[in-house]
C-alpha cells in the first residue's frame, strides 16, 4: 500500500510539473515572435533578418542559451507591451568560444529602449565582465523610448552605465564587437563605437547622434539618412566604423571571422573531468518535486538526477540536517552543492527540525562548507527551497541571528563562481543566505514552481489582511466574516502573483525560468562560461563564532 501511495504521489507531481512546463513553453513561443508576425514580415521585406535569425546564423549549432526571455513580461501594457524587453540576450558559442550575445529586436517599438531593456543590457554586460567573455552587440534600435526617458536615462544603473561598462570592459581586455544592422541613433551610437570593432551594413545600417529630422529642427540643414550616417559615410569619410558589410549575413560572417582569430582568453580555472551520467534520469525530477510547496521530499533524490553518479561526498552528513552540503561533479565539473533539505529530521538533542528551515546548526555547517569551497577554488551551486531561518525563543537564545549572519558573510565574500537554482520557496533572509540575486550569483535561474518573497503568501496575506481590517474599523466600517474573507482572498491572490517565477523573471531577479529537466545542462553551460575568469583570493571580514 505504501508503494502504491508513493507511486500515486509521484504521478500527481509529474502531471502538475508537466502542466507548468507546458505553460512555460507556450509563453516562450509567444515571446519569440517579438512584436508579431506582421513586423517580422516587414523586416524581411527590408532585406533584414530578425534578431533571433541573426543569432541562429551567427552561433554554433544548438549552442544558444537564452537569458532574460521573460524580461518585461506583462509590463508596459499601456505601451503595447515589450516582449523580452525588446532585446534578445544569451550565452552562445562561436567557433567553440563562449560569448555573450545582445541583439536588439526591431519588431518591438523599432528596438526602442524601455527601462527593462536597459536593465537587461546591463545584466548581459555584467555576465561578460564577471566571466571575462567576449560580448557581441547586434544593434538595431531607435534609441530610448522617450515617454519613459526619466526611468532609463539619468540614474546610476540606467542607460549611461552601458557606455561606462564598454570602457571598463575594454580596459580589462574583454573583447567587444558591434554590428550596426539598422538604426543606431543619439546616445545609443556610443555603444558600437566604444566597442573594440564595429561593422555596419550597407543600405540598412545607420549611425548618427541626431537623425535628419532633428538636424533640420536644430540647425536647419537638410540631409538624407545615408549621407548623414550610412555605411559609406561612416567607413569611407568619418572612419567611425571599421568594416562595411553587404548585408546581414555578411556582417555576421565578419563577426565569426574576427572571433575565429582571437587569441586565448586564459586557462580554465575550474576542475573538469570526464562526465558520468546521473544515477537517476532527469525526467524523475518532475515526479520527485511535490506539486504542493509545503510538502516534504528527499533532496538527495533530486541530486541523484543532477550530479554525476558516484561523485557525491556529503559534508557533515549527520549535522545540521536541514541543509545538504556535498562535494560532487556535475557533467564532470567539480562543484560544492548547498541545498535546502525538506525532510523533517531530529538533531543530536532529539529536537524536531522542520524541512526547508535554516537552523543554527545548518547555518554553521553551510558557512564552513562555503569557506572550504573557496579555499579549494570549487564553484558553489545553491538549490533553493527555503522558508527562512528558524524563529522563536529557543532559536533566539541559541544565537540564530549570529549564525545566520555568519552564513550571509560567507556567501557575500565568496569569490568562486556561484550559481543559484530556485526550485521552490525562497523566502526572507533564507533567500539571502542561499545566494539570492543580491549576493552576486554568476547565474540565477528558477523552476516554474519557484516563489521569491519576504514570506509565504498565506502568512503575508494574513498579516496584510489584519492591517487592512484594522484600518477600516478605525474609520468606522462594519465588516462581517464574508467581507474579511474577500479581503484576504484579494490580498493573497495579488501576493501570490507577485511571488511567482514569472514576476521574478520579468524583473530579472532571475535570469531564466527553466524546465527542471534542463537543470544539469544549464549548470554545466554556466560553469563553462565561468571557467576562464580568474578566481580572486577569498577573505572573510569580522565574523562572530
PDB file of C-alpha atoms in Angstrom, residues 48-292:
ATOM      1  CA  UNK A  48      16.842  42.246 -42.866  1.00  0.00           C
ATOM      2  CA  UNK A  49      16.929  39.195 -40.612  1.00  0.00           C
ATOM      3  CA  UNK A  50      15.106  39.141 -37.285  1.00  0.00           C
ATOM      4  CA  UNK A  51      17.094  39.305 -34.051  1.00  0.00           C
ATOM      5  CA  UNK A  52      16.686  35.569 -33.448  1.00  0.00           C
ATOM      6  CA  UNK A  53      17.550  34.694 -37.064  1.00  0.00           C
ATOM      7  CA  UNK A  54      20.721  36.731 -36.748  1.00  0.00           C
ATOM      8  CA  UNK A  55      21.693  34.832 -33.603  1.00  0.00           C
ATOM      9  CA  UNK A  56      20.917  31.446 -35.170  1.00  0.00           C
ATOM     10  CA  UNK A  57      23.123  32.293 -38.152  1.00  0.00           C
ATOM     11  CA  UNK A  58      25.966  33.636 -36.009  1.00  0.00           C
ATOM     12  CA  UNK A  59      26.399  30.977 -33.338  1.00  0.00           C
ATOM     13  CA  UNK A  60      27.492  27.338 -33.383  1.00  0.00           C
ATOM     14  CA  UNK A  61      24.602  24.899 -33.870  1.00  0.00           C
ATOM     15  CA  UNK A  62      22.345  24.450 -30.811  1.00  0.00           C
ATOM     16  CA  UNK A  63      24.678  26.498 -28.620  1.00  0.00           C
ATOM     17  CA  UNK A  64      22.438  29.485 -27.825  1.00  0.00           C
ATOM     18  CA  UNK A  65      21.196  29.585 -24.233  1.00  0.00           C
ATOM     19  CA  UNK A  66      18.745  32.448 -23.911  1.00  0.00           C
ATOM     20  CA  UNK A  67      18.702  34.546 -20.751  1.00  0.00           C
ATOM     21  CA  UNK A  68      16.046  37.057 -19.755  1.00  0.00           C
ATOM     22  CA  UNK A  69      13.351  35.863 -22.169  1.00  0.00           C
ATOM     23  CA  UNK A  70      10.691  36.895 -19.639  1.00  0.00           C
ATOM     24  CA  UNK A  71      12.146  40.362 -19.029  1.00  0.00           C
ATOM     25  CA  UNK A  72       9.290  42.914 -19.016  1.00  0.00           C
ATOM     26  CA  UNK A  73       6.717  40.080 -19.129  1.00  0.00           C
ATOM     27  CA  UNK A  74       3.271  41.627 -18.535  1.00  0.00           C
ATOM     28  CA  UNK A  75       4.887  45.046 -18.104  1.00  0.00           C
ATOM     29  CA  UNK A  76       4.378  48.198 -20.222  1.00  0.00           C
ATOM     30  CA  UNK A  77       0.915  47.036 -21.247  1.00  0.00           C
ATOM     31  CA  UNK A  78      -0.220  50.634 -21.780  1.00  0.00           C
ATOM     32  CA  UNK A  79       2.540  50.929 -24.402  1.00  0.00           C
ATOM     33  CA  UNK A  80       1.545  47.683 -26.116  1.00  0.00           C
ATOM     34  CA  UNK A  81       3.993  45.519 -24.195  1.00  0.00           C
ATOM     35  CA  UNK A  82       7.665  44.773 -24.767  1.00  0.00           C
ATOM     36  CA  UNK A  83       8.312  41.034 -25.261  1.00  0.00           C
ATOM     37  CA  UNK A  84      11.747  40.084 -23.890  1.00  0.00           C
ATOM     38  CA  UNK A  85      12.175  43.824 -23.207  1.00  0.00           C
ATOM     39  CA  UNK A  86      12.856  44.290 -26.929  1.00  0.00           C
ATOM     40  CA  UNK A  87      16.300  42.675 -26.812  1.00  0.00           C
ATOM     41  CA  UNK A  88      17.429  39.053 -27.110  1.00  0.00           C
ATOM     42  CA  UNK A  89      20.294  38.097 -24.785  1.00  0.00           C
ATOM     43  CA  UNK A  90      22.102  34.853 -24.089  1.00  0.00           C
ATOM     44  CA  UNK A  91      25.196  32.703 -23.926  1.00  0.00           C
ATOM     45  CA  UNK A  92      26.438  31.066 -27.112  1.00  0.00           C
ATOM     46  CA  UNK A  93      29.496  29.535 -28.686  1.00  0.00           C
ATOM     47  CA  UNK A  94      31.118  30.937 -31.816  1.00  0.00           C
ATOM     48  CA  UNK A  95      33.890  28.739 -33.208  1.00  0.00           C
ATOM     49  CA  UNK A  96      33.691  26.891 -29.885  1.00  0.00           C
ATOM     50  CA  UNK A  97      34.318  30.018 -27.805  1.00  0.00           C
ATOM     51  CA  UNK A  98      31.796  31.050 -25.124  1.00  0.00           C
ATOM     52  CA  UNK A  99      30.368  34.505 -25.840  1.00  0.00           C
ATOM     53  CA  UNK A 100      27.566  36.789 -24.664  1.00  0.00           C
ATOM     54  CA  UNK A 101      25.133  37.886 -27.392  1.00  0.00           C
ATOM     55  CA  UNK A 102      22.962  41.033 -27.264  1.00  0.00           C
ATOM     56  CA  UNK A 103      20.573  41.563 -30.206  1.00  0.00           C
ATOM     57  CA  UNK A 104      18.038  44.399 -30.420  1.00  0.00           C
ATOM     58  CA  UNK A 105      14.614  43.258 -31.624  1.00  0.00           C
ATOM     59  CA  UNK A 106      13.461  45.884 -34.111  1.00  0.00           C
ATOM     60  CA  UNK A 107       9.949  44.392 -34.195  1.00  0.00           C
ATOM     61  CA  UNK A 108       9.342  45.731 -30.664  1.00  0.00           C
ATOM     62  CA  UNK A 109       8.852  49.508 -30.900  1.00  0.00           C
ATOM     63  CA  UNK A 110      11.648  49.680 -33.511  1.00  0.00           C
ATOM     64  CA  UNK A 111      14.054  48.303 -30.925  1.00  0.00           C
ATOM     65  CA  UNK A 112      13.450  51.208 -28.543  1.00  0.00           C
ATOM     66  CA  UNK A 113      14.896  51.020 -25.042  1.00  0.00           C
ATOM     67  CA  UNK A 114      12.413  50.618 -22.200  1.00  0.00           C
ATOM     68  CA  UNK A 115      13.653  50.707 -18.575  1.00  0.00           C
ATOM     69  CA  UNK A 116      13.847  46.899 -18.533  1.00  0.00           C
ATOM     70  CA  UNK A 117      15.759  46.953 -21.842  1.00  0.00           C
ATOM     71  CA  UNK A 118      18.464  48.929 -20.123  1.00  0.00           C
ATOM     72  CA  UNK A 119      18.488  46.608 -17.115  1.00  0.00           C
ATOM     73  CA  UNK A 120      18.749  43.572 -19.382  1.00  0.00           C
ATOM     74  CA  UNK A 121      21.637  45.059 -21.362  1.00  0.00           C
ATOM     75  CA  UNK A 122      23.454  45.851 -18.135  1.00  0.00           C
ATOM     76  CA  UNK A 123      22.922  42.272 -16.961  1.00  0.00           C
ATOM     77  CA  UNK A 124      24.458  40.990 -20.207  1.00  0.00           C
ATOM     78  CA  UNK A 125      27.481  43.233 -19.709  1.00  0.00           C
ATOM     79  CA  UNK A 126      27.759  42.112 -16.074  1.00  0.00           C
ATOM     80  CA  UNK A 127      27.888  38.472 -17.190  1.00  0.00           C
ATOM     81  CA  UNK A 128      30.587  39.306 -19.745  1.00  0.00           C
ATOM     82  CA  UNK A 129      32.658  41.225 -17.185  1.00  0.00           C
ATOM     83  CA  UNK A 130      32.371  38.688 -14.368  1.00  0.00           C
ATOM     84  CA  UNK A 131      33.273  35.772 -16.605  1.00  0.00           C
ATOM     85  CA  UNK A 132      35.697  37.527 -18.993  1.00  0.00           C
ATOM     86  CA  UNK A 133      33.603  36.574 -22.024  1.00  0.00           C
ATOM     87  CA  UNK A 134      33.592  38.328 -25.412  1.00  0.00           C
ATOM     88  CA  UNK A 135      30.342  40.207 -25.961  1.00  0.00           C
ATOM     89  CA  UNK A 136      28.670  40.705 -29.346  1.00  0.00           C
ATOM     90  CA  UNK A 137      26.162  43.530 -29.918  1.00  0.00           C
ATOM     91  CA  UNK A 138      23.788  43.229 -32.890  1.00  0.00           C
ATOM     92  CA  UNK A 139      22.477  46.787 -32.960  1.00  0.00           C
ATOM     93  CA  UNK A 140      19.117  47.731 -34.476  1.00  0.00           C
ATOM     94  CA  UNK A 141      17.466  50.302 -32.233  1.00  0.00           C
ATOM     95  CA  UNK A 142      15.607  53.590 -32.390  1.00  0.00           C
ATOM     96  CA  UNK A 143      17.133  54.605 -29.035  1.00  0.00           C
ATOM     97  CA  UNK A 144      15.492  55.461 -25.717  1.00  0.00           C
ATOM     98  CA  UNK A 145      11.694  55.147 -25.522  1.00  0.00           C
ATOM     99  CA  UNK A 146      11.107  58.855 -24.921  1.00  0.00           C
ATOM    100  CA  UNK A 147       7.798  58.666 -22.978  1.00  0.00           C
ATOM    101  CA  UNK A 148       9.704  56.786 -20.240  1.00  0.00           C
ATOM    102  CA  UNK A 149      13.057  58.566 -20.515  1.00  0.00           C
ATOM    103  CA  UNK A 150      13.038  59.548 -16.831  1.00  0.00           C
ATOM    104  CA  UNK A 151      13.115  55.856 -15.886  1.00  0.00           C
ATOM    105  CA  UNK A 152      16.033  54.915 -18.116  1.00  0.00           C
ATOM    106  CA  UNK A 153      18.272  57.948 -18.687  1.00  0.00           C
ATOM    107  CA  UNK A 154      19.730  59.656 -15.612  1.00  0.00           C
ATOM    108  CA  UNK A 155      20.380  57.207 -12.761  1.00  0.00           C
ATOM    109  CA  UNK A 156      23.469  55.136 -11.937  1.00  0.00           C
ATOM    110  CA  UNK A 157      22.083  51.852 -13.300  1.00  0.00           C
ATOM    111  CA  UNK A 158      20.425  53.476 -16.331  1.00  0.00           C
ATOM    112  CA  UNK A 159      21.349  53.923 -19.996  1.00  0.00           C
ATOM    113  CA  UNK A 160      24.635  55.755 -19.488  1.00  0.00           C
ATOM    114  CA  UNK A 161      26.047  52.920 -17.400  1.00  0.00           C
ATOM    115  CA  UNK A 162      26.212  50.816 -20.565  1.00  0.00           C
ATOM    116  CA  UNK A 163      28.839  53.084 -22.126  1.00  0.00           C
ATOM    117  CA  UNK A 164      30.765  53.209 -18.857  1.00  0.00           C
ATOM    118  CA  UNK A 165      30.797  49.401 -18.950  1.00  0.00           C
ATOM    119  CA  UNK A 166      32.041  49.495 -22.561  1.00  0.00           C
ATOM    120  CA  UNK A 167      35.041  51.467 -21.378  1.00  0.00           C
ATOM    121  CA  UNK A 168      35.689  49.283 -18.321  1.00  0.00           C
ATOM    122  CA  UNK A 169      35.491  46.045 -20.326  1.00  0.00           C
ATOM    123  CA  UNK A 170      37.909  47.438 -22.880  1.00  0.00           C
ATOM    124  CA  UNK A 171      40.399  48.288 -20.119  1.00  0.00           C
ATOM    125  CA  UNK A 172      40.135  44.707 -18.825  1.00  0.00           C
ATOM    126  CA  UNK A 173      40.808  43.184 -22.223  1.00  0.00           C
ATOM    127  CA  UNK A 174      37.293  41.769 -22.659  1.00  0.00           C
ATOM    128  CA  UNK A 175      36.566  41.753 -26.430  1.00  0.00           C
ATOM    129  CA  UNK A 176      33.515  43.680 -27.685  1.00  0.00           C
ATOM    130  CA  UNK A 177      32.264  43.539 -31.269  1.00  0.00           C
ATOM    131  CA  UNK A 178      29.288  45.503 -32.596  1.00  0.00           C
ATOM    132  CA  UNK A 179      27.378  45.147 -35.840  1.00  0.00           C
ATOM    133  CA  UNK A 180      25.152  48.088 -36.809  1.00  0.00           C
ATOM    134  CA  UNK A 181      22.328  46.322 -38.631  1.00  0.00           C
ATOM    135  CA  UNK A 182      19.666  49.019 -38.501  1.00  0.00           C
ATOM    136  CA  UNK A 183      19.142  52.310 -36.729  1.00  0.00           C
ATOM    137  CA  UNK A 184      21.711  53.437 -34.186  1.00  0.00           C
ATOM    138  CA  UNK A 185      20.900  56.916 -33.010  1.00  0.00           C
ATOM    139  CA  UNK A 186      21.676  59.517 -30.343  1.00  0.00           C
ATOM    140  CA  UNK A 187      23.278  58.205 -27.134  1.00  0.00           C
ATOM    141  CA  UNK A 188      22.930  54.668 -28.445  1.00  0.00           C
ATOM    142  CA  UNK A 189      25.522  55.469 -31.096  1.00  0.00           C
ATOM    143  CA  UNK A 190      28.245  55.328 -28.462  1.00  0.00           C
ATOM    144  CA  UNK A 191      27.738  51.617 -27.703  1.00  0.00           C
ATOM    145  CA  UNK A 192      29.067  50.231 -31.010  1.00  0.00           C
ATOM    146  CA  UNK A 193      31.777  52.860 -31.337  1.00  0.00           C
ATOM    147  CA  UNK A 194      33.029  52.214 -27.796  1.00  0.00           C
ATOM    148  CA  UNK A 195      33.318  48.550 -28.738  1.00  0.00           C
ATOM    149  CA  UNK A 196      36.673  47.248 -29.978  1.00  0.00           C
ATOM    150  CA  UNK A 197      35.486  46.775 -33.548  1.00  0.00           C
ATOM    151  CA  UNK A 198      32.362  47.819 -35.425  1.00  0.00           C
ATOM    152  CA  UNK A 199      30.670  46.629 -38.602  1.00  0.00           C
ATOM    153  CA  UNK A 200      27.909  48.484 -40.458  1.00  0.00           C
ATOM    154  CA  UNK A 201      25.507  47.007 -43.003  1.00  0.00           C
ATOM    155  CA  UNK A 202      25.252  48.922 -46.255  1.00  0.00           C
ATOM    156  CA  UNK A 203      21.766  50.217 -47.059  1.00  0.00           C
ATOM    157  CA  UNK A 204      20.102  49.293 -43.742  1.00  0.00           C
ATOM    158  CA  UNK A 205      22.626  50.302 -41.087  1.00  0.00           C
ATOM    159  CA  UNK A 206      22.967  53.921 -39.987  1.00  0.00           C
ATOM    160  CA  UNK A 207      24.625  55.658 -37.061  1.00  0.00           C
ATOM    161  CA  UNK A 208      24.480  59.302 -36.014  1.00  0.00           C
ATOM    162  CA  UNK A 209      23.968  61.465 -32.934  1.00  0.00           C
ATOM    163  CA  UNK A 210      20.920  63.131 -34.482  1.00  0.00           C
ATOM    164  CA  UNK A 211      18.755  61.944 -37.356  1.00  0.00           C
ATOM    165  CA  UNK A 212      17.703  64.005 -40.388  1.00  0.00           C
ATOM    166  CA  UNK A 213      14.559  65.419 -38.721  1.00  0.00           C
ATOM    167  CA  UNK A 214      16.417  66.577 -35.613  1.00  0.00           C
ATOM    168  CA  UNK A 215      19.244  68.032 -37.707  1.00  0.00           C
ATOM    169  CA  UNK A 216      16.661  70.017 -39.687  1.00  0.00           C
ATOM    170  CA  UNK A 217      14.997  71.245 -36.493  1.00  0.00           C
ATOM    171  CA  UNK A 218      18.274  72.045 -34.719  1.00  0.00           C
ATOM    172  CA  UNK A 219      20.381  73.735 -37.404  1.00  0.00           C
ATOM    173  CA  UNK A 220      18.106  73.952 -40.439  1.00  0.00           C
ATOM    174  CA  UNK A 221      20.258  71.577 -42.507  1.00  0.00           C
ATOM    175  CA  UNK A 222      18.541  69.164 -44.870  1.00  0.00           C
ATOM    176  CA  UNK A 223      20.328  65.835 -45.269  1.00  0.00           C
ATOM    177  CA  UNK A 224      19.226  62.307 -46.028  1.00  0.00           C
ATOM    178  CA  UNK A 225      19.867  59.357 -43.730  1.00  0.00           C
ATOM    179  CA  UNK A 226      22.528  57.683 -45.891  1.00  0.00           C
ATOM    180  CA  UNK A 227      24.554  60.844 -46.408  1.00  0.00           C
ATOM    181  CA  UNK A 228      24.317  61.709 -42.721  1.00  0.00           C
ATOM    182  CA  UNK A 229      25.357  58.376 -41.265  1.00  0.00           C
ATOM    183  CA  UNK A 230      25.078  55.450 -43.690  1.00  0.00           C
ATOM    184  CA  UNK A 231      27.676  52.744 -44.230  1.00  0.00           C
ATOM    185  CA  UNK A 232      29.689  54.597 -46.889  1.00  0.00           C
ATOM    186  CA  UNK A 233      29.796  57.787 -44.831  1.00  0.00           C
ATOM    187  CA  UNK A 234      30.905  56.062 -41.650  1.00  0.00           C
ATOM    188  CA  UNK A 235      33.526  53.775 -43.236  1.00  0.00           C
ATOM    189  CA  UNK A 236      34.905  55.985 -46.016  1.00  0.00           C
ATOM    190  CA  UNK A 237      34.548  59.577 -44.785  1.00  0.00           C
ATOM    191  CA  UNK A 238      34.330  59.676 -40.977  1.00  0.00           C
ATOM    192  CA  UNK A 239      36.135  56.414 -40.237  1.00  0.00           C
ATOM    193  CA  UNK A 240      33.711  55.852 -37.358  1.00  0.00           C
ATOM    194  CA  UNK A 241      33.101  52.200 -38.345  1.00  0.00           C
ATOM    195  CA  UNK A 242      35.737  49.611 -39.185  1.00  0.00           C
ATOM    196  CA  UNK A 243      34.016  47.349 -41.713  1.00  0.00           C
ATOM    197  CA  UNK A 244      31.245  47.730 -44.303  1.00  0.00           C
ATOM    198  CA  UNK A 245      29.049  44.677 -44.885  1.00  0.00           C
ATOM    199  CA  UNK A 246      26.881  43.999 -47.914  1.00  0.00           C
ATOM    200  CA  UNK A 247      24.001  42.547 -45.884  1.00  0.00           C
ATOM    201  CA  UNK A 248      23.143  40.946 -42.537  1.00  0.00           C
ATOM    202  CA  UNK A 249      24.771  37.625 -43.414  1.00  0.00           C
ATOM    203  CA  UNK A 250      27.981  39.335 -44.492  1.00  0.00           C
ATOM    204  CA  UNK A 251      28.118  41.279 -41.214  1.00  0.00           C
ATOM    205  CA  UNK A 252      27.625  38.114 -39.191  1.00  0.00           C
ATOM    206  CA  UNK A 253      30.275  36.287 -41.228  1.00  0.00           C
ATOM    207  CA  UNK A 254      32.699  39.099 -40.405  1.00  0.00           C
ATOM    208  CA  UNK A 255      31.982  38.632 -36.683  1.00  0.00           C
ATOM    209  CA  UNK A 256      32.633  34.896 -36.998  1.00  0.00           C
ATOM    210  CA  UNK A 257      35.915  35.631 -38.736  1.00  0.00           C
ATOM    211  CA  UNK A 258      37.030  38.077 -36.032  1.00  0.00           C
ATOM    212  CA  UNK A 259      36.161  35.605 -33.271  1.00  0.00           C
ATOM    213  CA  UNK A 260      37.994  32.775 -35.061  1.00  0.00           C
ATOM    214  CA  UNK A 261      41.246  34.744 -34.970  1.00  0.00           C
ATOM    215  CA  UNK A 262      41.137  35.712 -31.295  1.00  0.00           C
ATOM    216  CA  UNK A 263      43.926  34.566 -29.022  1.00  0.00           C
ATOM    217  CA  UNK A 264      43.309  32.576 -25.816  1.00  0.00           C
ATOM    218  CA  UNK A 265      41.435  34.375 -23.048  1.00  0.00           C
ATOM    219  CA  UNK A 266      43.002  32.469 -20.157  1.00  0.00           C
ATOM    220  CA  UNK A 267      43.318  28.975 -18.789  1.00  0.00           C
ATOM    221  CA  UNK A 268      40.446  27.008 -17.298  1.00  0.00           C
ATOM    222  CA  UNK A 269      40.188  27.872 -13.606  1.00  0.00           C
ATOM    223  CA  UNK A 270      37.702  25.143 -12.626  1.00  0.00           C
ATOM    224  CA  UNK A 271      38.483  21.436 -12.460  1.00  0.00           C
ATOM    225  CA  UNK A 272      36.709  19.250 -15.000  1.00  0.00           C
ATOM    226  CA  UNK A 273      36.892  15.526 -15.656  1.00  0.00           C
ATOM    227  CA  UNK A 274      35.044  13.207 -17.989  1.00  0.00           C
ATOM    228  CA  UNK A 275      31.308  13.364 -17.280  1.00  0.00           C
ATOM    229  CA  UNK A 276      29.349  10.432 -15.832  1.00  0.00           C
ATOM    230  CA  UNK A 277      25.573  10.127 -16.241  1.00  0.00           C
ATOM    231  CA  UNK A 278      23.496  10.742 -13.106  1.00  0.00           C
ATOM    232  CA  UNK A 279      22.154   7.837 -11.060  1.00  0.00           C
ATOM    233  CA  UNK A 280      18.560   8.757 -11.913  1.00  0.00           C
ATOM    234  CA  UNK A 281      17.161  10.184 -15.183  1.00  0.00           C
ATOM    235  CA  UNK A 282      16.310  13.887 -15.379  1.00  0.00           C
ATOM    236  CA  UNK A 283      12.656  13.010 -16.034  1.00  0.00           C
ATOM    237  CA  UNK A 284      12.386  11.801 -12.420  1.00  0.00           C
ATOM    238  CA  UNK A 285      12.713  15.395 -11.232  1.00  0.00           C
ATOM    239  CA  UNK A 286       9.151  16.011 -12.429  1.00  0.00           C
ATOM    240  CA  UNK A 287       7.698  13.398 -10.106  1.00  0.00           C
ATOM    241  CA  UNK A 288      10.070  13.821  -7.169  1.00  0.00           C
ATOM    242  CA  UNK A 289       9.328  17.506  -6.631  1.00  0.00           C
ATOM    243  CA  UNK A 290       5.966  17.955  -4.852  1.00  0.00           C
ATOM    244  CA  UNK A 291       3.123  19.837  -6.504  1.00  0.00           C
ATOM    245  CA  UNK A 292       2.325  21.499  -3.154  1.00  0.00           C
TER     246      UNK A 292
END
